[in-house]
Amino acid sequence: MNKFKSLVIKADGSNCEIETDYILRKVGFSSEIVHLNSLMSEPERILEYSFILFPGGFSYGDYTGSGRIVASIIKHHLMDSLKTFISQGKLILGICNGFQTMVKSGILPNVSGTFKQEVSLIFNDSHQYEDRWVKLQVLGNSIFTKNFDSTIELPVAHGEGKFIYEIDQRLVENIAVLKYIDERNRPTMKYPLNPNGSMLSIAGIADKSGRLMGLMPHPERFIRKEQYYSNSKNEDEPHGIRFFENAYIYIKEEL
Amino acid sequence: MIRAEVLSKSKEFDSLGINMTKEIKRYITHIKDVRTSAVYIFEKEIDKNFIKEILQDEITDEIYFNKESAIKDVFYIDIFAKSGVMDPVAETLLSYLKKSSQDSGSIRTCRRFYIYTDKKISGEELVAFLKNRYYNPLIEEHGTLQLGRNVFSDKFEVKTVSMDFDLNELSKKMTLSLSLKEMERIKDYFYNIKKRKPTDIELETIAQTWSEHCVHKTMKSPYMYKGRKIKNLFKETIVKATEVINHPDAVSVFSDNAGIFKFDEFTNVCFKVETHNHPSALEPYGGAGTGTGGVIRDIIGTGLSAKPIANTDVFCVGEAGSKVEGVIDPEEILKGIVSGVRDYGNRMGIPTVNGAVHFHKDYLGNPLVFCGSIGVMPGRNSFKRVCDNDMIVVIGGKTGRDGIHGATFSSVSLTGDSQELSSGAVQIGNPIEEKKMLDAILEADGLFTAITDCGAGGLSSAVGEMGEHTGAEVFLERVPLKYDGLTYDEIWISESQERMVLSINERNYEALKSIVEKHNTNIAHIGFFRGKNLRIHFKGALVLDIEMSFLHKGVPLTLKKVKPYNNAPEKRVPFKLNIEEAGLKVLSHPDVKSKEWIIRQYDHEVQSQTLIKPLGGETQAGANDSAVISPINGTEKCLVVGCGINPRYGELNPKKMTYSVIDEAVRNILSQGGDLEHTFMLDNFSWGDTSKETTLGGLVESCEACRDYAVKLGIPFISGKDSLNNYFIMKGREIEIPPTLLISAISVTEKNRIKSSYFKPGASFIYILGAETKAELLGSVLFDSYKINKGIMPSIDSSESVKHHKLLSNLNKNDIVASCHDISDGGIFTTLFEMSLGSRVGCAVQVRTKLTSAEFLFSETQSRYVIQVYPERRKEFENICGKNALLIGETNISNSINYKINKSKYTFEIKKLEKVYR
């Protein structure tokens, strides 16, 4: 079996699946985009893959809260297969709307192990959608950010990205992987460096295994150096690619 | 029935409430706080746990079933969509519940605002604040939300219309917007040729097909101008330029939903810009949203379908602070328009990459909204052809009573009462419905023979157009409906959004059907392309039968006698002002001031193809002239997209305005690294009252200027659109918009040529490339700021300008230019500031000139660029440019912009200027 198979799960209103699929192929995966509607009837199909991606977009328009309806579909149709998938040591990454979906379906951070929603992503403090580049500090044990420099830059583009939690703060610090930072690389609550008012400046989290991760910024939007927002620095390797490369390396070495 | 209310557990989770509180306190000071919640009504009992799961965030929300929420004894107001108006939330819920086998019956949703106040507040006072900010009376109402109980009868009768009465009166009564001559032509056709009276649907179909919106009869009419006869204005100007240029890469021009040109060996690109003015005046959010949705469908419906890869948007609105009864305040119009474009474009996953906003007092009652979209397609999909006996298939959203008479409404003038009277003409879009349809169509590549969108005029327009050469036979009862009770003419002319019509061979139908259904959207086979005539059946009755030739070729055109536009007189008059103050005034002028608050709300990076973004630099505030997108599949080629528009010039002199806006569009393209030889243009005319001879004279002058300058530049027009009769009746006085022409330009270039519009760090030289700066300030931002109305307007010597543009286009092919920004609104002062702001790079400029300091700094002489060159390329640059480039200074590491103009010195701190600009 080809273990480098990745699956981009698309729902009504997803809109970042093509570029996500593109970069997966670029780093070596044999990637497929499959519609959630097709998976509902045969959920065990997801077990053919080693890496699942929940892409960005506005699934079901986010009309009843971002990611909520897809989370409901996952709970009713995909959860058993997903639990098996996770127990097999495989990888899941959720980007933006995909992160919202993972959080709301209880896949992340799953500190309790019960797959209940423990944290949330709610409307930005500005109550407005915003597209801008942010500086991020890299922390924690996610396999996706292994061997990263201590800071990276990526674009964010969302209306509901404010991270909030109900669980113990120490537990939250343990799951934090990316934090919004200021000019002096300190985690910040200052707008617009922290674009949404996220608690503890959190932009991305992983579960305790480090194999499941979600983030609000879009790594798939910084895969060519010309995509950098300024002309003053010549970035050698675009920061977004390494999330996907790390997934490939992990699967190659550990699975 | 279930009633559910979702309320956040605490105030901190209610960001809408927090932001509303801040805003409302400025108007009604005794309001202390606002909390918001969402209320849903489901007609039937369904599993409450299931509802809870999809409506409530366990961390932040409480949900209350069939009872009051935790907020008690607080005044509240409920706002909800009028019955029959598209409610995307309800529609989405309904579709998901149905999929989950939960039969909820009908669903309605509402937004609730709890108002905490010390004093008693009157409902009226509150509604006055909410109106046009959080609530539009055209499509929404306040009060108690109830399930609509619509009882319709299945009976109908075919209505025939007698034309034996006053035909003008009849046209008015039926909102046909047809002239007496046109009505007589129709009467002649039915009474003398068909020997019968027309049915209502026949009259409506002809009115729609013959509407200005669909057939552009004003542009295509013959003209008499200064004793000279022009047979067909459009053909002899815009089309003529394209024919003369005969560009080898122009693939399809003026014939399809968008113009198509060649991108590379395998791929073509199409581009279309639409106007959506009248609906946006009445319901900015819905109007701009459906404008965006509509132009995206134009792209999906070009050739055998293209994939939209970028959107553009340009708005013209009234001056801030103006208030008139019956008109939405310009600030609220602009906010509404921006939100409309944002919510549609972002949800569709199409980056909005380029645009402009202009302000002018005469847009107060008639704002302009231009929505553009760009698509890519395999070269083989560039042409469509309906075959005899192909099935007529409609896919996408269902048909309701939305937007009846939009095509004919868009051709009439607006008045203060329009917002109350024209509810049918405005629709609310559902971008997710369109996204599903787009995904299905892209997957169905190869299965259909033609495709077009249902825009203004609905099925009538789409089927009528597609069947022009084959005929069409439609069975209207097969169209999927949102609710029962629609009659045949409502189904036929409804402008429900998110629908496309396809022609398809019968053998491919099942394959198409399974794709469409996988994407959770609708498909119906509603007839066949056959029989030469247009024939419509409804439940067994033939309700329409017209020859296609009459429908498409029958519209009578009248000779238009026009007079030259009253151009503003020009004379150079000395003026005195304080340079420091003038600098601040110009940068805070609404046309110049940063549009960051708008740009940030648009996802300009989705699809991961945007290279040059609208804003950049270390500050992410440096304005680029145009955007660059590069398709993801590893090609070295990319597209540069820019535009030019200038109502201040339009009002004074439409001809000079036309030259200037074409020049600006070209400058924007070239500044970013575009290639003049592979550039294409789109024209969008928004003009005033066409019954005025001078207004139409201005149109003739503008069209001819388009032709003349385009031919000189060698840039063909590939598509365009006009929107006429943009005027507003205020207190009995007619206010026309200034003659407005939007030129959108797009260029195919290579990735290694692209550059940004703000200074790169490191010591370098600064040049002006292009025309010599003259005292051309009439109509400028400076003169507008000081209300000076005597002076000279910018003129273009087209041969000289073409030479300058070619020079830059050639420089772009080598790596000589470090950065480049054109000089336009606000003169070189604005240009240098914007270049310095991007990455906070200071500069020092020294010039000797015959002009005064103010003239030099703020003149808007066209065909000029500011160019940054590193020392190692200086010689090469100067050799190539010779006298066409003037060295004016250097960049430095200071935090300021220093000028020495003749003997006068001025220093501006970048931070201080940024404060008024951002």
PDB file of N, CA and C in Angstrom, chain A residues 10 12 14-15 19 22 37 58 60-61 63-64 68-69 72-73 76 117 120 123-125 127-133 155 164 220-221 224 226-227 229-232, chain B residues 15-16 19 53-54 56-57 60 92 96 99 346-347 349 432 435 439 518 520 600-608 611 613 616-618 620 630 632 751 756 758 760:
ATOM      1  N   LYS A  10     -13.303  17.870   1.285  1.00  0.00           N
ATOM      2  CA  LYS A  10     -13.999  19.070   0.845  1.00  0.00           C
ATOM      3  C   LYS A  10     -15.467  18.984   1.232  1.00  0.00           C
ATOM      4  N   ASP A  12     -19.416  21.318   1.146  1.00  0.00           N
ATOM      5  CA  ASP A  12     -20.084  22.432   0.460  1.00  0.00           C
ATOM      6  C   ASP A  12     -19.501  23.735   1.009  1.00  0.00           C
ATOM      7  N   SER A  14     -16.240  24.690   0.999  1.00  0.00           N
ATOM      8  CA  SER A  14     -14.771  24.710   1.181  1.00  0.00           C
ATOM      9  C   SER A  14     -14.206  25.465  -0.002  1.00  0.00           C
ATOM     10  N   ASN A  15     -13.098  26.189   0.184  1.00  0.00           N
ATOM     11  CA  ASN A  15     -12.545  26.853  -0.995  1.00  0.00           C
ATOM     12  C   ASN A  15     -11.025  26.898  -1.071  1.00  0.00           C
ATOM     13  N   GLU A  19      -5.482  24.461  -3.743  1.00  0.00           N
ATOM     14  CA  GLU A  19      -4.096  24.829  -3.434  1.00  0.00           C
ATOM     15  C   GLU A  19      -3.504  23.916  -2.370  1.00  0.00           C
ATOM     16  N   TYR A  22      -2.548  20.871  -4.145  1.00  0.00           N
ATOM     17  CA  TYR A  22      -1.385  21.178  -4.990  1.00  0.00           C
ATOM     18  C   TYR A  22      -0.084  21.055  -4.202  1.00  0.00           C
ATOM     19  N   ASN A  37     -19.690  14.526   1.061  1.00  0.00           N
ATOM     20  CA  ASN A  37     -20.921  13.808   0.731  1.00  0.00           C
ATOM     21  C   ASN A  37     -20.633  12.376   0.288  1.00  0.00           C
ATOM     22  N   PHE A  58     -15.503  28.335   3.663  1.00  0.00           N
ATOM     23  CA  PHE A  58     -16.702  28.667   4.437  1.00  0.00           C
ATOM     24  C   PHE A  58     -17.655  27.489   4.325  1.00  0.00           C
ATOM     25  N   TYR A  60     -20.552  25.240   4.453  1.00  0.00           N
ATOM     26  CA  TYR A  60     -21.965  25.562   4.668  1.00  0.00           C
ATOM     27  C   TYR A  60     -22.129  27.049   5.012  1.00  0.00           C
ATOM     28  N   GLY A  61     -21.271  27.874   4.428  1.00  0.00           N
ATOM     29  CA  GLY A  61     -21.391  29.318   4.593  1.00  0.00           C
ATOM     30  C   GLY A  61     -21.037  29.818   5.984  1.00  0.00           C
ATOM     31  N   TYR A  63     -22.855  29.700   8.282  1.00  0.00           N
ATOM     32  CA  TYR A  63     -24.047  30.473   8.644  1.00  0.00           C
ATOM     33  C   TYR A  63     -24.532  30.218  10.063  1.00  0.00           C
ATOM     34  N   THR A  64     -24.224  29.043  10.615  1.00  0.00           N
ATOM     35  CA  THR A  64     -24.638  28.827  12.006  1.00  0.00           C
ATOM     36  C   THR A  64     -23.410  28.723  12.902  1.00  0.00           C
ATOM     37  N   ARG A  68     -19.391  24.502  12.072  1.00  0.00           N
ATOM     38  CA  ARG A  68     -20.304  23.757  12.939  1.00  0.00           C
ATOM     39  C   ARG A  68     -21.044  22.626  12.220  1.00  0.00           C
ATOM     40  N   ILE A  69     -21.509  22.889  11.015  1.00  0.00           N
ATOM     41  CA  ILE A  69     -22.277  21.837  10.341  1.00  0.00           C
ATOM     42  C   ILE A  69     -21.373  20.681   9.927  1.00  0.00           C
ATOM     43  N   SER A  72     -20.828  18.602  12.810  1.00  0.00           N
ATOM     44  CA  SER A  72     -21.985  17.740  13.057  1.00  0.00           C
ATOM     45  C   SER A  72     -21.959  16.511  12.147  1.00  0.00           C
ATOM     46  N   ILE A  73     -21.594  16.724  10.895  1.00  0.00           N
ATOM     47  CA  ILE A  73     -21.513  15.591   9.955  1.00  0.00           C
ATOM     48  C   ILE A  73     -20.437  14.607  10.424  1.00  0.00           C
ATOM     49  N   HIS A  76     -21.652  12.536  13.330  1.00  0.00           N
ATOM     50  CA  HIS A  76     -22.673  11.525  13.011  1.00  0.00           C
ATOM     51  C   HIS A  76     -22.202  10.458  12.049  1.00  0.00           C
ATOM     52  N   GLN A 117     -16.020  19.043  22.595  1.00  0.00           N
ATOM     53  CA  GLN A 117     -15.450  20.369  22.330  1.00  0.00           C
ATOM     54  C   GLN A 117     -14.896  20.984  23.616  1.00  0.00           C
ATOM     55  N   SER A 120     -12.709  26.959  21.675  1.00  0.00           N
ATOM     56  CA  SER A 120     -13.502  27.422  20.537  1.00  0.00           C
ATOM     57  C   SER A 120     -12.780  28.530  19.779  1.00  0.00           C
ATOM     58  N   PHE A 123     -15.868  34.885  16.794  1.00  0.00           N
ATOM     59  CA  PHE A 123     -15.675  36.090  15.990  1.00  0.00           C
ATOM     60  C   PHE A 123     -14.484  36.915  16.483  1.00  0.00           C
ATOM     61  N   ASN A 124     -13.743  37.460  15.550  1.00  0.00           N
ATOM     62  CA  ASN A 124     -12.656  38.374  15.867  1.00  0.00           C
ATOM     63  C   ASN A 124     -13.190  39.513  16.729  1.00  0.00           C
ATOM     64  N   ASP A 125     -12.334  40.075  17.568  1.00  0.00           N
ATOM     65  CA  ASP A 125     -12.762  41.220  18.375  1.00  0.00           C
ATOM     66  C   ASP A 125     -13.334  42.333  17.509  1.00  0.00           C
ATOM     67  N   HIS A 127     -15.061  42.007  14.990  1.00  0.00           N
ATOM     68  CA  HIS A 127     -16.256  41.474  14.344  1.00  0.00           C
ATOM     69  C   HIS A 127     -16.172  41.603  12.830  1.00  0.00           C
ATOM     70  N   GLN A 128     -14.956  41.519  12.316  1.00  0.00           N
ATOM     71  CA  GLN A 128     -14.784  41.700  10.884  1.00  0.00           C
ATOM     72  C   GLN A 128     -13.802  40.684  10.321  1.00  0.00           C
ATOM     73  N   TYR A 129     -14.054  40.323   9.086  1.00  0.00           N
ATOM     74  CA  TYR A 129     -13.127  39.461   8.365  1.00  0.00           C
ATOM     75  C   TYR A 129     -11.860  40.254   8.085  1.00  0.00           C
ATOM     76  N   GLU A 130     -10.694  39.632   8.237  1.00  0.00           N
ATOM     77  CA  GLU A 130      -9.448  40.347   7.944  1.00  0.00           C
ATOM     78  C   GLU A 130      -8.422  39.456   7.272  1.00  0.00           C
ATOM     79  N   ASP A 131      -7.762  40.033   6.275  1.00  0.00           N
ATOM     80  CA  ASP A 131      -6.673  39.353   5.581  1.00  0.00           C
ATOM     81  C   ASP A 131      -5.415  40.167   5.828  1.00  0.00           C
ATOM     82  N   ARG A 132      -4.425  39.578   6.494  1.00  0.00           N
ATOM     83  CA  ARG A 132      -3.135  40.247   6.695  1.00  0.00           C
ATOM     84  C   ARG A 132      -2.079  39.202   7.036  1.00  0.00           C
ATOM     85  N   TRP A 133      -0.808  39.602   6.966  1.00  0.00           N
ATOM     86  CA  TRP A 133       0.273  38.694   7.354  1.00  0.00           C
ATOM     87  C   TRP A 133       0.600  38.904   8.816  1.00  0.00           C
ATOM     88  N   PRO A 155       0.157  34.371   6.167  1.00  0.00           N
ATOM     89  CA  PRO A 155      -1.050  35.202   6.127  1.00  0.00           C
ATOM     90  C   PRO A 155      -2.206  34.570   6.909  1.00  0.00           C
ATOM     91  N   ILE A 164     -10.490  30.756  22.241  1.00  0.00           N
ATOM     92  CA  ILE A 164     -10.857  30.841  23.655  1.00  0.00           C
ATOM     93  C   ILE A 164     -10.918  29.433  24.233  1.00  0.00           C
ATOM     94  N   GLU A 220      -0.614  27.099   3.183  1.00  0.00           N
ATOM     95  CA  GLU A 220      -0.671  26.831   1.743  1.00  0.00           C
ATOM     96  C   GLU A 220      -0.650  28.114   0.911  1.00  0.00           C
ATOM     97  N   ARG A 221      -0.674  29.271   1.572  1.00  0.00           N
ATOM     98  CA  ARG A 221      -0.608  30.541   0.836  1.00  0.00           C
ATOM     99  C   ARG A 221       0.792  31.150   0.861  1.00  0.00           C
ATOM    100  N   ARG A 224       5.394  29.965  -2.445  1.00  0.00           N
ATOM    101  CA  ARG A 224       6.275  30.535  -3.469  1.00  0.00           C
ATOM    102  C   ARG A 224       6.851  31.813  -2.874  1.00  0.00           C
ATOM    103  N   GLU A 226       7.584  34.561  -4.115  1.00  0.00           N
ATOM    104  CA  GLU A 226       6.963  35.812  -4.597  1.00  0.00           C
ATOM    105  C   GLU A 226       5.687  36.151  -3.833  1.00  0.00           C
ATOM    106  N   GLN A 227       5.202  35.204  -3.029  1.00  0.00           N
ATOM    107  CA  GLN A 227       3.964  35.475  -2.293  1.00  0.00           C
ATOM    108  C   GLN A 227       4.205  36.301  -1.035  1.00  0.00           C
ATOM    109  N   TYR A 229       4.815  39.284   1.474  1.00  0.00           N
ATOM    110  CA  TYR A 229       4.095  40.560   1.358  1.00  0.00           C
ATOM    111  C   TYR A 229       4.988  41.760   1.113  1.00  0.00           C
ATOM    112  N   SER A 230       6.294  41.601   1.289  1.00  0.00           N
ATOM    113  CA  SER A 230       7.164  42.758   1.138  1.00  0.00           C
ATOM    114  C   SER A 230       8.282  42.444   0.163  1.00  0.00           C
ATOM    115  N   ASN A 231       8.834  43.482  -0.461  1.00  0.00           N
ATOM    116  CA  ASN A 231       9.925  43.258  -1.401  1.00  0.00           C
ATOM    117  C   ASN A 231      11.285  43.420  -0.726  1.00  0.00           C
ATOM    118  N   SER A 232      11.285  43.712   0.590  1.00  0.00           N
ATOM    119  CA  SER A 232      12.547  44.099   1.186  1.00  0.00           C
ATOM    120  C   SER A 232      13.407  42.925   1.638  1.00  0.00           C
TER     121      SER A 232
ATOM    122  N   SER B  15     -19.216  39.634  20.163  1.00  0.00           N
ATOM    123  CA  SER B  15     -18.449  40.733  19.578  1.00  0.00           C
ATOM    124  C   SER B  15     -19.334  41.660  18.750  1.00  0.00           C
ATOM    125  N   LEU B  16     -20.401  41.111  18.158  1.00  0.00           N
ATOM    126  CA  LEU B  16     -21.320  41.985  17.419  1.00  0.00           C
ATOM    127  C   LEU B  16     -21.942  42.990  18.387  1.00  0.00           C
ATOM    128  N   ASN B  19     -19.382  45.637  19.461  1.00  0.00           N
ATOM    129  CA  ASN B  19     -19.114  46.628  18.414  1.00  0.00           C
ATOM    130  C   ASN B  19     -20.319  47.523  18.142  1.00  0.00           C
ATOM    131  N   GLU B  53     -26.832  20.845  18.451  1.00  0.00           N
ATOM    132  CA  GLU B  53     -25.488  20.575  17.940  1.00  0.00           C
ATOM    133  C   GLU B  53     -25.092  21.509  16.787  1.00  0.00           C
ATOM    134  N   ILE B  54     -26.073  21.853  15.938  1.00  0.00           N
ATOM    135  CA  ILE B  54     -25.687  22.686  14.792  1.00  0.00           C
ATOM    136  C   ILE B  54     -25.842  24.192  15.043  1.00  0.00           C
ATOM    137  N   GLN B  56     -25.522  25.656  18.484  1.00  0.00           N
ATOM    138  CA  GLN B  56     -24.930  26.158  19.724  1.00  0.00           C
ATOM    139  C   GLN B  56     -23.448  25.811  19.829  1.00  0.00           C
ATOM    140  N   ASP B  57     -22.642  26.804  20.201  1.00  0.00           N
ATOM    141  CA  ASP B  57     -21.252  26.536  20.551  1.00  0.00           C
ATOM    142  C   ASP B  57     -21.239  26.238  22.045  1.00  0.00           C
ATOM    143  N   THR B  60     -19.386  28.770  24.322  1.00  0.00           N
ATOM    144  CA  THR B  60     -19.754  30.185  24.452  1.00  0.00           C
ATOM    145  C   THR B  60     -21.252  30.455  24.502  1.00  0.00           C
ATOM    146  N   THR B  92     -29.541  27.129   4.162  1.00  0.00           N
ATOM    147  CA  THR B  92     -28.469  26.194   4.476  1.00  0.00           C
ATOM    148  C   THR B  92     -28.928  25.161   5.500  1.00  0.00           C
ATOM    149  N   TYR B  96     -29.240  21.037   5.029  1.00  0.00           N
ATOM    150  CA  TYR B  96     -28.529  20.071   5.864  1.00  0.00           C
ATOM    151  C   TYR B  96     -29.503  19.168   6.620  1.00  0.00           C
ATOM    152  N   LYS B  99     -30.839  16.571   4.354  1.00  0.00           N
ATOM    153  CA  LYS B  99     -29.825  15.551   4.108  1.00  0.00           C
ATOM    154  C   LYS B  99     -29.706  14.587   5.283  1.00  0.00           C
ATOM    155  N   ASN B 346     -15.491  36.371  -0.717  1.00  0.00           N
ATOM    156  CA  ASN B 346     -14.759  35.535   0.229  1.00  0.00           C
ATOM    157  C   ASN B 346     -15.372  34.146   0.319  1.00  0.00           C
ATOM    158  N   ARG B 347     -16.689  34.082   0.381  1.00  0.00           N
ATOM    159  CA  ARG B 347     -17.335  32.774   0.502  1.00  0.00           C
ATOM    160  C   ARG B 347     -17.146  31.936  -0.760  1.00  0.00           C
ATOM    161  N   GLY B 349     -14.536  31.922  -2.428  1.00  0.00           N
ATOM    162  CA  GLY B 349     -13.127  31.537  -2.520  1.00  0.00           C
ATOM    163  C   GLY B 349     -12.438  32.134  -3.729  1.00  0.00           C
ATOM    164  N   ILE B 432     -22.881  30.306  -1.200  1.00  0.00           N
ATOM    165  CA  ILE B 432     -22.562  28.876  -1.079  1.00  0.00           C
ATOM    166  C   ILE B 432     -23.309  28.086  -2.153  1.00  0.00           C
ATOM    167  N   LYS B 435     -21.250  28.499  -5.149  1.00  0.00           N
ATOM    168  CA  LYS B 435     -20.000  27.735  -5.053  1.00  0.00           C
ATOM    169  C   LYS B 435     -20.250  26.266  -5.401  1.00  0.00           C
ATOM    170  N   ASP B 439     -18.533  24.281  -8.484  1.00  0.00           N
ATOM    171  CA  ASP B 439     -17.781  23.032  -8.329  1.00  0.00           C
ATOM    172  C   ASP B 439     -18.349  21.950  -9.246  1.00  0.00           C
ATOM    173  N   LYS B 518     -24.247  15.253  -6.398  1.00  0.00           N
ATOM    174  CA  LYS B 518     -23.168  15.035  -5.420  1.00  0.00           C
ATOM    175  C   LYS B 518     -22.820  16.346  -4.720  1.00  0.00           C
ATOM    176  N   ASN B 520     -24.774  18.609  -3.849  1.00  0.00           N
ATOM    177  CA  ASN B 520     -25.924  19.126  -3.090  1.00  0.00           C
ATOM    178  C   ASN B 520     -26.630  20.284  -3.769  1.00  0.00           C
ATOM    179  N   ARG B 600      -8.523  45.035   3.613  1.00  0.00           N
ATOM    180  CA  ARG B 600      -8.325  43.986   4.620  1.00  0.00           C
ATOM    181  C   ARG B 600      -9.522  43.051   4.744  1.00  0.00           C
ATOM    182  N   GLN B 601     -10.705  43.578   4.419  1.00  0.00           N
ATOM    183  CA  GLN B 601     -11.899  42.739   4.578  1.00  0.00           C
ATOM    184  C   GLN B 601     -12.056  41.734   3.449  1.00  0.00           C
ATOM    185  N   TYR B 602     -11.316  41.929   2.386  1.00  0.00           N
ATOM    186  CA  TYR B 602     -11.384  41.000   1.264  1.00  0.00           C
ATOM    187  C   TYR B 602     -10.299  39.955   1.403  1.00  0.00           C
ATOM    188  N   ASP B 603     -10.648  38.729   1.158  1.00  0.00           N
ATOM    189  CA  ASP B 603      -9.631  37.697   1.074  1.00  0.00           C
ATOM    190  C   ASP B 603      -8.957  37.901  -0.277  1.00  0.00           C
ATOM    191  N   HIS B 604      -7.723  38.465  -0.260  1.00  0.00           N
ATOM    192  CA  HIS B 604      -7.087  38.680  -1.554  1.00  0.00           C
ATOM    193  C   HIS B 604      -6.027  37.621  -1.852  1.00  0.00           C
ATOM    194  N   GLU B 605      -5.975  36.560  -1.028  1.00  0.00           N
ATOM    195  CA  GLU B 605      -4.934  35.556  -1.231  1.00  0.00           C
ATOM    196  C   GLU B 605      -5.451  34.137  -1.427  1.00  0.00           C
ATOM    197  N   VAL B 606      -6.768  33.940  -1.281  1.00  0.00           N
ATOM    198  CA  VAL B 606      -7.309  32.583  -1.460  1.00  0.00           C
ATOM    199  C   VAL B 606      -6.968  32.091  -2.872  1.00  0.00           C
ATOM    200  N   GLN B 607      -6.852  30.811  -3.049  1.00  0.00           N
ATOM    201  CA  GLN B 607      -6.389  30.145  -4.274  1.00  0.00           C
ATOM    202  C   GLN B 607      -4.862  30.181  -4.378  1.00  0.00           C
ATOM    203  N   SER B 608      -4.213  30.912  -3.477  1.00  0.00           N
ATOM    204  CA  SER B 608      -2.745  30.904  -3.384  1.00  0.00           C
ATOM    205  C   SER B 608      -2.071  31.276  -4.700  1.00  0.00           C
ATOM    206  N   LEU B 611       0.455  37.177  -6.181  1.00  0.00           N
ATOM    207  CA  LEU B 611       1.859  37.489  -5.916  1.00  0.00           C
ATOM    208  C   LEU B 611       1.980  38.928  -5.410  1.00  0.00           C
ATOM    209  N   LYS B 613       0.109  41.896  -3.924  1.00  0.00           N
ATOM    210  CA  LYS B 613      -1.168  42.131  -3.255  1.00  0.00           C
ATOM    211  C   LYS B 613      -1.483  43.625  -3.299  1.00  0.00           C
ATOM    212  N   GLY B 616       1.445  46.257   0.491  1.00  0.00           N
ATOM    213  CA  GLY B 616       2.641  45.490   0.814  1.00  0.00           C
ATOM    214  C   GLY B 616       3.672  46.324   1.522  1.00  0.00           C
ATOM    215  N   GLY B 617       4.873  45.789   1.620  1.00  0.00           N
ATOM    216  CA  GLY B 617       5.940  46.464   2.340  1.00  0.00           C
ATOM    217  C   GLY B 617       5.947  46.052   3.794  1.00  0.00           C
ATOM    218  N   GLU B 618       7.007  46.457   4.497  1.00  0.00           N
ATOM    219  CA  GLU B 618       7.131  46.095   5.908  1.00  0.00           C
ATOM    220  C   GLU B 618       5.926  46.559   6.720  1.00  0.00           C
ATOM    221  N   GLN B 620       2.936  46.782   5.541  1.00  0.00           N
ATOM    222  CA  GLN B 620       1.738  46.240   4.898  1.00  0.00           C
ATOM    223  C   GLN B 620       0.756  47.361   4.564  1.00  0.00           C
ATOM    224  N   SER B 630      -0.678  34.686 -10.443  1.00  0.00           N
ATOM    225  CA  SER B 630       0.014  33.703 -11.254  1.00  0.00           C
ATOM    226  C   SER B 630      -0.617  32.347 -11.006  1.00  0.00           C
ATOM    227  N   ILE B 632      -1.465  28.607 -10.371  1.00  0.00           N
ATOM    228  CA  ILE B 632      -0.684  27.802  -9.443  1.00  0.00           C
ATOM    229  C   ILE B 632       0.160  26.713 -10.124  1.00  0.00           C
ATOM    230  N   LYS B 751       6.870  36.298 -14.503  1.00  0.00           N
ATOM    231  CA  LYS B 751       7.068  36.478 -13.064  1.00  0.00           C
ATOM    232  C   LYS B 751       8.317  37.282 -12.739  1.00  0.00           C
ATOM    233  N   SER B 756       7.181  45.812  -7.087  1.00  0.00           N
ATOM    234  CA  SER B 756       6.158  46.482  -6.298  1.00  0.00           C
ATOM    235  C   SER B 756       6.263  47.988  -6.441  1.00  0.00           C
ATOM    236  N   TYR B 758       6.502  50.303  -3.954  1.00  0.00           N
ATOM    237  CA  TYR B 758       7.104  51.072  -2.859  1.00  0.00           C
ATOM    238  C   TYR B 758       8.605  50.823  -2.880  1.00  0.00           C
ATOM    239  N   LYS B 760      12.341  49.928  -2.333  1.00  0.00           N
ATOM    240  CA  LYS B 760      13.137  48.895  -1.666  1.00  0.00           C
ATOM    241  C   LYS B 760      14.180  49.609  -0.826  1.00  0.00           C
TER     242      LYS B 760
END
